[in-house]
Amino acid sequence: MTIKFYSGETIPLEMHKVRIVQKLNLPPVEERVKAMKEAGYNTFLLKNEDVYMDMLTDSGVNAMSDRQQAAMLEADDSYAGSATFTKLESKVQEIFGTKYFLPTHQGRACENIISQVYVKPDTTVPMNYHFTTSKVHVTLNGGAVEEVFKDEALNLVSEDPFKGDMDIEKLTTLIEERGADKIAFIRVESGTNLIGGQPHSLENLKQVRAVCNKYNLKLVYDISLLADNLHFIKEREESCKDKSIREITRELADQADILYFSARKLGFARGGGICTNSEEDYLLMREYITLYEGFLTYGGMSVREMEAITVGLEETMDEQYISQGPQFIAYMSEELQKKGVPVVTPAGGLGCHIDASRFLPHVPQTAYPAGALAAAIYIASGARGMERGTMSEQRAENGNETLSHMELVRMAMPRRVFTLSQVKYAVDRIAWLYDNRELIGGMAFVEEPSVLRFFFGKLDAVTDWPEQLAAKFREDFGDSL
C-alpha cells in the first residue's frame, strides 16, 4: 500500500517483513567497467556476483512467501500421478474456470507447443504487441506476427490507462484483408512487456472476443503478467472498481480459448502451463507435453515448484499482495521524473521503463542506445537492467537492422526483493548518469547470433566512453562506490 507521511511525502509501504537475507556485493566502479567489458556490454552475460541490484527481470527471481516455502515441504515426489499436480490442477481450475491443464517448465515452452500445433506456413498471428520469444516461435513455424496496437501505445508520455489495448478496427481490417482462414489465432498479452508493461482493459479483451466469435478464431491469452494487469484494471477501469480480483480474473479467463503463463512471473515460482476448456485443443497439445516437457503430471517442473505455484496463484488473488509491485514501480518512475529523467508514463507493470531515445538522443538506433544505456547504468550503479529496444529485435532476411518502435531500458522490480533505500539508490545513480549523459556513446556487435541475439550476443563500445564515464564517476563520488 502507499502511505502519506506527516511531511507530506507519499511512499509505497512494504507489507511484509524480511526473514531470510542474502548478502550483496557492490564492486568499485573500475571493476564494474571491467565486468561490463568481459560480458560483451550485454547485461545478460554479467555474473550475478558482480551485480548489486539485479533488476534484469522479475522472472523466477521474486521472493517466495513463508506459505510458499512451507508448501514445498509437502510435495508428493512422483513421476506420474502426483498428488501435488492434482493440487495445482485444482487451483488452476478454481481460479480460471478451465477444465484442462497442461504443465510446462516455463512460458516459452507453452509458446513452442501452441505455435507448433496452430501456426502453419503463410499464416498470421495478430497481437496487441509481440514478446521476443512469442514472435520467434511463430516465425520458426512459418507464420508471421502482425501487431495491431492502438496508436497511443507508442506514445511514451501519455495519460492513457490502457496502452496495451488492441485496436479493434485494425484487427478487423487485418482479418478481412488476410482472410480468416489465414489467421492462426489471435494473441493478447497481459501487461505488454516490450512497450513498458502497459496493461489492457477487460472491456478491450471482450471486444477481441467478439471479433473471434464473428470470424470463428481462437483467442490465445498470455497471462504471465496477469498480476500487474489485474491491479491496473481494478484501479483504472471504472466498471471493475467494485469487483474482487477473483471476479475480474474469472471474467478475463472466460474470454479466452487458451490461456498460458510462465509461473516464473505468475505464481512467483518456476514453471508454467496451458489452460483450456476445449477437449479438442487439449488433445492436440497433450502429446507435445510428453515429447518436450515431461509426463502430464509434472511437465518439466519439480513437485516443490508446483506446490509453490499453487500457493502463489492463490496469493495473486489478494489485492494488497499484487499492488506492491506496481506501487514501487510508480514510485521509482515518479522520482526519476522529478529529476528530469525520461520514463514511460503512465508507469506500467514489471519494472520502471526508461526512454533511452530521449536519454541519449545523440546515439542513433543502429548503435543500440538502450543497450548502451543499460551498460552505463550498471557502470554507474551496479544495478543490472535489461535492454528493450533494437537489440531485442532480429535482423530482416536481407540483413538490414530492424529498428524497434521504442528504445527502453527496463529496471525490473522483483516482488518483495528490494527495500525503498535500494530503490532510492538506483534513482540517485540514474539521475547522476542523466546529468552526464553526453559521455555515453554507442555500441556495435562483435558476436551476433541470428536469433534472440539480446540473450547472448556480445558488443563493444564504439569509443572509450565507459572509461570516461568511470573517471567522471570517481571525480564526483571520490572513494564512494
PDB file of C-alpha atoms in Angstrom, residues 250-383:
ATOM      1  CA  ARG A 250     -12.518 -15.213 -13.993  1.00  0.00           C
ATOM      2  CA  GLU A 251     -14.107 -12.687 -16.346  1.00  0.00           C
ATOM      3  CA  LEU A 252     -10.793 -12.257 -18.175  1.00  0.00           C
ATOM      4  CA  ALA A 253     -10.210 -16.003 -18.382  1.00  0.00           C
ATOM      5  CA  ASP A 254     -13.712 -16.576 -19.757  1.00  0.00           C
ATOM      6  CA  GLN A 255     -12.841 -14.583 -22.881  1.00  0.00           C
ATOM      7  CA  ALA A 256     -10.005 -16.885 -23.999  1.00  0.00           C
ATOM      8  CA  ASP A 257      -9.949 -20.254 -25.727  1.00  0.00           C
ATOM      9  CA  ILE A 258      -6.426 -20.976 -24.495  1.00  0.00           C
ATOM     10  CA  LEU A 259      -4.565 -19.351 -21.602  1.00  0.00           C
ATOM     11  CA  TYR A 260      -0.877 -19.874 -20.902  1.00  0.00           C
ATOM     12  CA  PHE A 261       1.554 -18.497 -18.361  1.00  0.00           C
ATOM     13  CA  SER A 262       5.069 -18.506 -17.060  1.00  0.00           C
ATOM     14  CA  ALA A 263       4.953 -19.252 -13.331  1.00  0.00           C
ATOM     15  CA  ARG A 264       8.338 -17.539 -13.095  1.00  0.00           C
ATOM     16  CA  LYS A 265       6.115 -14.454 -13.129  1.00  0.00           C
ATOM     17  CA  LEU A 266       2.550 -15.541 -12.307  1.00  0.00           C
ATOM     18  CA  GLY A 267       2.783 -17.592  -9.131  1.00  0.00           C
ATOM     19  CA  PHE A 268       6.323 -16.431  -8.249  1.00  0.00           C
ATOM     20  CA  ALA A 269       7.976 -19.828  -8.600  1.00  0.00           C
ATOM     21  CA  ARG A 270       9.390 -21.657 -11.634  1.00  0.00           C
ATOM     22  CA  GLY A 271       7.225 -23.439 -14.159  1.00  0.00           C
ATOM     23  CA  GLY A 272       4.263 -22.732 -16.388  1.00  0.00           C
ATOM     24  CA  GLY A 273       1.202 -24.172 -18.014  1.00  0.00           C
ATOM     25  CA  ILE A 274      -1.526 -24.119 -20.646  1.00  0.00           C
ATOM     26  CA  CYS A 275      -5.217 -23.968 -19.698  1.00  0.00           C
ATOM     27  CA  THR A 276      -8.293 -24.596 -21.834  1.00  0.00           C
ATOM     28  CA  ASN A 277     -11.889 -25.761 -21.686  1.00  0.00           C
ATOM     29  CA  SER A 278     -11.664 -27.390 -25.111  1.00  0.00           C
ATOM     30  CA  GLU A 279     -11.060 -31.129 -25.113  1.00  0.00           C
ATOM     31  CA  GLU A 280     -10.072 -30.881 -28.784  1.00  0.00           C
ATOM     32  CA  ASP A 281      -7.369 -28.295 -28.055  1.00  0.00           C
ATOM     33  CA  TYR A 282      -6.218 -30.250 -25.016  1.00  0.00           C
ATOM     34  CA  LEU A 283      -5.765 -33.441 -27.029  1.00  0.00           C
ATOM     35  CA  LEU A 284      -3.935 -31.628 -29.846  1.00  0.00           C
ATOM     36  CA  MET A 285      -1.383 -30.185 -27.418  1.00  0.00           C
ATOM     37  CA  ARG A 286      -1.133 -33.102 -24.986  1.00  0.00           C
ATOM     38  CA  GLU A 287       1.382 -35.204 -26.926  1.00  0.00           C
ATOM     39  CA  TYR A 288       3.782 -32.274 -27.195  1.00  0.00           C
ATOM     40  CA  ILE A 289       3.949 -32.061 -23.390  1.00  0.00           C
ATOM     41  CA  THR A 290       5.313 -35.588 -23.068  1.00  0.00           C
ATOM     42  CA  LEU A 291       7.581 -35.057 -26.084  1.00  0.00           C
ATOM     43  CA  TYR A 292       9.195 -31.793 -24.969  1.00  0.00           C
ATOM     44  CA  GLU A 293       8.423 -31.286 -21.281  1.00  0.00           C
ATOM     45  CA  GLY A 294       7.801 -34.486 -19.348  1.00  0.00           C
ATOM     46  CA  PHE A 295       4.872 -36.580 -18.201  1.00  0.00           C
ATOM     47  CA  LEU A 296       1.444 -34.939 -17.967  1.00  0.00           C
ATOM     48  CA  THR A 297       1.612 -34.638 -14.176  1.00  0.00           C
ATOM     49  CA  TYR A 298       4.871 -32.725 -13.952  1.00  0.00           C
ATOM     50  CA  GLY A 299       5.697 -31.203 -17.348  1.00  0.00           C
ATOM     51  CA  GLY A 300       9.316 -30.398 -16.569  1.00  0.00           C
ATOM     52  CA  MET A 301       8.607 -28.890 -13.138  1.00  0.00           C
ATOM     53  CA  SER A 302       9.763 -30.192  -9.781  1.00  0.00           C
ATOM     54  CA  VAL A 303       6.902 -31.044  -7.443  1.00  0.00           C
ATOM     55  CA  ARG A 304       8.276 -28.496  -4.969  1.00  0.00           C
ATOM     56  CA  GLU A 305       7.827 -25.742  -7.523  1.00  0.00           C
ATOM     57  CA  MET A 306       4.282 -26.945  -8.237  1.00  0.00           C
ATOM     58  CA  GLU A 307       3.427 -26.672  -4.535  1.00  0.00           C
ATOM     59  CA  ALA A 308       4.813 -23.122  -4.511  1.00  0.00           C
ATOM     60  CA  ILE A 309       2.869 -22.161  -7.648  1.00  0.00           C
ATOM     61  CA  THR A 310      -0.378 -23.431  -6.116  1.00  0.00           C
ATOM     62  CA  VAL A 311       0.069 -21.094  -3.154  1.00  0.00           C
ATOM     63  CA  GLY A 312       1.378 -18.288  -5.386  1.00  0.00           C
ATOM     64  CA  LEU A 313      -1.710 -18.371  -7.596  1.00  0.00           C
ATOM     65  CA  GLU A 314      -3.931 -18.078  -4.545  1.00  0.00           C
ATOM     66  CA  GLU A 315      -1.837 -15.176  -3.227  1.00  0.00           C
ATOM     67  CA  THR A 316      -2.292 -13.444  -6.597  1.00  0.00           C
ATOM     68  CA  MET A 317      -5.984 -13.143  -5.770  1.00  0.00           C
ATOM     69  CA  ASP A 318      -5.059 -10.835  -2.843  1.00  0.00           C
ATOM     70  CA  GLU A 319      -5.475  -7.201  -3.922  1.00  0.00           C
ATOM     71  CA  GLN A 320      -2.940  -5.918  -1.390  1.00  0.00           C
ATOM     72  CA  TYR A 321      -0.450  -8.586  -2.421  1.00  0.00           C
ATOM     73  CA  ILE A 322      -0.450  -7.692  -6.144  1.00  0.00           C
ATOM     74  CA  SER A 323      -0.452  -3.925  -5.612  1.00  0.00           C
ATOM     75  CA  GLN A 324       3.063  -3.673  -4.187  1.00  0.00           C
ATOM     76  CA  GLY A 325       4.951  -4.235  -7.434  1.00  0.00           C
ATOM     77  CA  PRO A 326       3.110  -1.552  -9.430  1.00  0.00           C
ATOM     78  CA  GLN A 327       3.286   0.870  -6.492  1.00  0.00           C
ATOM     79  CA  PHE A 328       7.069   0.526  -6.134  1.00  0.00           C
ATOM     80  CA  ILE A 329       7.453   0.877  -9.906  1.00  0.00           C
ATOM     81  CA  ALA A 330       5.299   4.017  -9.878  1.00  0.00           C
ATOM     82  CA  TYR A 331       7.394   5.460  -7.036  1.00  0.00           C
ATOM     83  CA  MET A 332      10.666   4.886  -8.900  1.00  0.00           C
ATOM     84  CA  SER A 333       9.226   6.341 -12.104  1.00  0.00           C
ATOM     85  CA  GLU A 334       7.895   9.432 -10.337  1.00  0.00           C
ATOM     86  CA  GLU A 335      11.189  10.051  -8.517  1.00  0.00           C
ATOM     87  CA  LEU A 336      13.127   9.803 -11.783  1.00  0.00           C
ATOM     88  CA  GLN A 337      10.697  12.187 -13.453  1.00  0.00           C
ATOM     89  CA  LYS A 338      11.290  14.739 -10.679  1.00  0.00           C
ATOM     90  CA  LYS A 339      14.980  14.637 -11.606  1.00  0.00           C
ATOM     91  CA  GLY A 340      14.259  15.115 -15.309  1.00  0.00           C
ATOM     92  CA  VAL A 341      14.917  11.518 -16.344  1.00  0.00           C
ATOM     93  CA  PRO A 342      12.609  10.462 -19.243  1.00  0.00           C
ATOM     94  CA  VAL A 343      10.466   7.441 -18.383  1.00  0.00           C
ATOM     95  CA  VAL A 344       7.404   5.739 -19.853  1.00  0.00           C
ATOM     96  CA  THR A 345       4.128   7.111 -18.485  1.00  0.00           C
ATOM     97  CA  PRO A 346       1.847   6.112 -17.053  1.00  0.00           C
ATOM     98  CA  ALA A 347       4.041   3.726 -15.086  1.00  0.00           C
ATOM     99  CA  GLY A 348       3.159   0.163 -16.016  1.00  0.00           C
ATOM    100  CA  GLY A 349       3.950  -3.201 -14.534  1.00  0.00           C
ATOM    101  CA  LEU A 350       7.057  -5.392 -14.391  1.00  0.00           C
ATOM    102  CA  GLY A 351       9.509  -2.513 -13.911  1.00  0.00           C
ATOM    103  CA  CYS A 352      10.399   1.128 -14.373  1.00  0.00           C
ATOM    104  CA  HIS A 353      10.995   1.801 -18.073  1.00  0.00           C
ATOM    105  CA  ILE A 354      13.493   4.493 -19.045  1.00  0.00           C
ATOM    106  CA  ASP A 355      13.253   6.074 -22.502  1.00  0.00           C
ATOM    107  CA  ALA A 356      16.736   5.704 -23.973  1.00  0.00           C
ATOM    108  CA  SER A 357      15.794   7.680 -27.091  1.00  0.00           C
ATOM    109  CA  ARG A 358      15.248  10.829 -25.036  1.00  0.00           C
ATOM    110  CA  PHE A 359      18.023   9.972 -22.577  1.00  0.00           C
ATOM    111  CA  LEU A 360      20.599   9.543 -25.370  1.00  0.00           C
ATOM    112  CA  PRO A 361      19.314  11.488 -28.400  1.00  0.00           C
ATOM    113  CA  HIS A 362      22.883  11.664 -29.741  1.00  0.00           C
ATOM    114  CA  VAL A 363      23.158   7.869 -30.084  1.00  0.00           C
ATOM    115  CA  PRO A 364      21.485   6.518 -33.276  1.00  0.00           C
ATOM    116  CA  GLN A 365      19.282   3.415 -33.076  1.00  0.00           C
ATOM    117  CA  THR A 366      21.800   1.473 -35.150  1.00  0.00           C
ATOM    118  CA  ALA A 367      24.279   1.992 -32.278  1.00  0.00           C
ATOM    119  CA  TYR A 368      21.806   0.476 -29.769  1.00  0.00           C
ATOM    120  CA  PRO A 369      21.098   3.357 -27.369  1.00  0.00           C
ATOM    121  CA  ALA A 370      19.017   1.202 -24.994  1.00  0.00           C
ATOM    122  CA  GLY A 371      21.807  -1.369 -24.780  1.00  0.00           C
ATOM    123  CA  ALA A 372      24.376   1.367 -24.211  1.00  0.00           C
ATOM    124  CA  LEU A 373      22.232   2.949 -21.504  1.00  0.00           C
ATOM    125  CA  ALA A 374      21.762  -0.406 -19.745  1.00  0.00           C
ATOM    126  CA  ALA A 375      25.547  -0.852 -19.721  1.00  0.00           C
ATOM    127  CA  ALA A 376      26.057   2.705 -18.462  1.00  0.00           C
ATOM    128  CA  ILE A 377      23.522   2.238 -15.648  1.00  0.00           C
ATOM    129  CA  TYR A 378      25.424  -0.826 -14.473  1.00  0.00           C
ATOM    130  CA  ILE A 379      28.730   1.064 -14.567  1.00  0.00           C
ATOM    131  CA  ALA A 380      27.228   3.962 -12.603  1.00  0.00           C
ATOM    132  CA  SER A 381      25.357   1.909 -10.013  1.00  0.00           C
ATOM    133  CA  GLY A 382      25.992  -1.819 -10.081  1.00  0.00           C
ATOM    134  CA  ALA A 383      22.272  -2.216 -10.926  1.00  0.00           C
TER     135      ALA A 383
END
